[in-house]
Amino acid sequence: MEPDDSVNVLGTDLQVCGMDPVTGFFRDGHCNTCDADQGSHTVCAVMTAEFLAYSKYVGNDLSTPRPEYRFAGLKPGDSWCLCASRFLQAHDEGCAPKVNLQATHKRALEIVPLDVLSGHAA
């Protein structure tokens, strides 16, 4: 399973999203993706308390530690490769987190328009 080209939404080299905790579909700290990444974990989002509460409410609890998956749980300020569709859903509901455009993979644009991502730029 090879990742797609590491290019961000701005057309430049994809930057690191987060190493503490280590994020990404490939758990390499980058929002790299490939066809096997059904959720398109391509948006580098900076967590907020509001977004974490929203995500838990809609069934994706990112804040509770899950030691069996070596996952400490996210807290506000953590960066995480978020599913593009979840980001768009949060945007539509008015609680989208901030986005690191340099670390957001270009394939996010298949789901989220650039102007929407740019409107939440960190």
Short mmCIF file of C-alpha atoms in Angstrom, two decimals:
data_model
loop_
_atom_site.label_atom_id
_atom_site.label_comp_id
_atom_site.label_asym_id
_atom_site.label_seq_id
_atom_site.Cartn_x
_atom_site.Cartn_y
_atom_site.Cartn_z
CA MET A 1 0.00 0.00 0.00
CA GLU A 2 1.78 3.10 -1.25
CA PRO A 3 0.64 6.62 -0.38
CA ASP A 4 -0.41 9.05 -3.10
CA ASP A 5 1.98 11.90 -3.90
CA SER A 6 2.56 14.01 -0.77
CA VAL A 7 1.16 17.30 -2.09
CA ASN A 8 -0.97 19.74 -0.09
CA VAL A 9 -4.03 21.76 -1.14
CA LEU A 10 -1.74 24.68 -2.04
CA GLY A 11 0.21 22.54 -4.52
CA THR A 12 3.41 22.35 -2.46
CA ASP A 13 5.05 19.58 -0.42
CA LEU A 14 2.79 18.15 2.28
CA GLN A 15 4.00 19.26 5.72
CA VAL A 16 3.83 17.27 8.97
CA CYS A 17 0.43 17.46 10.64
CA GLY A 18 1.13 15.93 14.03
CA MET A 19 3.65 13.70 15.79
CA ASP A 20 2.28 13.90 19.36
CA PRO A 21 0.02 12.06 19.02
CA VAL A 22 1.20 10.54 15.74
CA THR A 23 -1.57 11.02 13.19
CA GLY A 24 -2.39 9.99 9.65
CA PHE A 25 -3.84 6.99 7.86
CA PHE A 26 -0.28 5.61 7.65
CA ARG A 27 0.58 6.83 11.20
CA ASP A 28 3.52 8.77 9.77
CA GLY A 29 2.50 12.21 11.08
CA HIS A 30 1.29 13.31 7.63
CA CYS A 31 -2.22 13.36 6.15
CA ASN A 32 -1.09 11.06 3.36
CA THR A 33 -3.74 8.93 1.70
CA CYS A 34 -4.31 6.18 -0.84
CA ASP A 35 -7.29 4.38 -2.36
CA ALA A 36 -7.48 2.08 0.71
CA ASP A 37 -8.14 5.13 2.93
CA GLN A 38 -11.94 4.94 2.69
CA GLY A 39 -12.41 7.86 5.10
CA SER A 40 -10.01 10.19 3.27
CA HIS A 41 -8.06 11.19 6.41
CA THR A 42 -6.68 14.20 4.57
CA VAL A 43 -7.61 17.36 6.51
CA CYS A 44 -5.01 18.47 9.07
CA ALA A 45 -7.27 19.86 11.77
CA VAL A 46 -6.30 21.62 14.99
CA MET A 47 -8.67 20.32 17.64
CA THR A 48 -10.98 22.60 19.62
CA ALA A 49 -13.13 21.70 22.62
CA GLU A 50 -16.22 22.53 20.54
CA PHE A 51 -15.22 20.22 17.68
CA LEU A 52 -14.23 17.36 20.02
CA ALA A 53 -17.63 17.59 21.74
CA TYR A 54 -19.37 17.66 18.34
CA SER A 55 -17.40 14.67 17.06
CA LYS A 56 -18.28 12.67 20.17
CA TYR A 57 -21.95 13.66 19.78
CA VAL A 58 -22.07 12.37 16.18
CA GLY A 59 -20.44 9.07 17.16
CA ASN A 60 -16.70 9.53 16.71
CA ASP A 61 -15.20 9.99 20.17
CA LEU A 62 -11.71 11.37 19.60
CA SER A 63 -11.16 12.62 23.15
CA THR A 64 -11.44 9.42 25.21
CA PRO A 65 -8.18 7.48 25.63
CA ARG A 66 -8.17 4.04 23.98
CA PRO A 67 -5.02 2.33 25.32
CA GLU A 68 -5.80 -0.88 23.39
CA TYR A 69 -5.11 1.17 20.21
CA ARG A 70 -2.23 3.11 21.79
CA PHE A 71 -4.44 6.22 21.53
CA ALA A 72 -4.20 8.74 24.36
CA GLY A 73 -7.24 10.75 23.24
CA LEU A 74 -7.11 14.19 21.68
CA LYS A 75 -7.33 17.50 23.48
CA PRO A 76 -7.77 21.07 22.24
CA GLY A 77 -4.67 22.22 20.36
CA ASP A 78 -3.73 18.73 19.11
CA SER A 79 -3.37 18.30 15.34
CA TRP A 80 -5.07 15.34 13.72
CA CYS A 81 -5.71 14.06 10.19
CA LEU A 82 -9.47 14.26 10.04
CA CYS A 83 -11.78 12.59 7.54
CA ALA A 84 -12.64 15.18 4.90
CA SER A 85 -16.36 14.35 5.07
CA ARG A 86 -16.40 14.81 8.88
CA PHE A 87 -14.69 18.18 8.48
CA LEU A 88 -17.29 19.24 5.91
CA GLN A 89 -20.09 18.03 8.18
CA ALA A 90 -18.66 20.05 11.10
CA HIS A 91 -18.33 23.08 8.79
CA ASP A 92 -21.98 22.75 7.78
CA GLU A 93 -22.94 22.57 11.48
CA GLY A 94 -20.84 25.65 12.35
CA CYS A 95 -18.24 23.93 14.54
CA ALA A 96 -15.36 23.07 12.21
CA PRO A 97 -11.86 23.13 13.70
CA LYS A 98 -9.00 25.21 12.33
CA VAL A 99 -7.07 23.75 9.39
CA ASN A 100 -3.34 23.63 8.64
CA LEU A 101 -3.48 24.08 4.85
CA GLN A 102 0.21 23.20 4.37
CA ALA A 103 -0.44 19.81 6.02
CA THR A 104 -3.82 19.08 4.34
CA HIS A 105 -3.53 16.61 1.45
CA LYS A 106 -4.73 17.72 -1.98
CA ARG A 107 -7.20 14.82 -2.12
CA ALA A 108 -9.26 16.62 0.53
CA LEU A 109 -10.34 18.86 -2.36
CA GLU A 110 -12.32 15.93 -3.79
CA ILE A 111 -14.71 16.44 -0.84
CA VAL A 112 -14.13 19.94 0.59
CA PRO A 113 -13.80 23.07 -1.60
CA LEU A 114 -10.58 25.06 -1.12
CA ASP A 115 -12.51 28.20 -0.11
CA VAL A 116 -14.13 26.26 2.75
CA LEU A 117 -10.74 24.95 3.94
CA SER A 118 -9.18 28.41 3.56
CA GLY A 119 -12.00 29.93 5.60
CA HIS A 120 -10.84 27.82 8.56
CA ALA A 121 -7.09 28.28 8.05
CA ALA A 122 -5.10 28.21 11.29
#
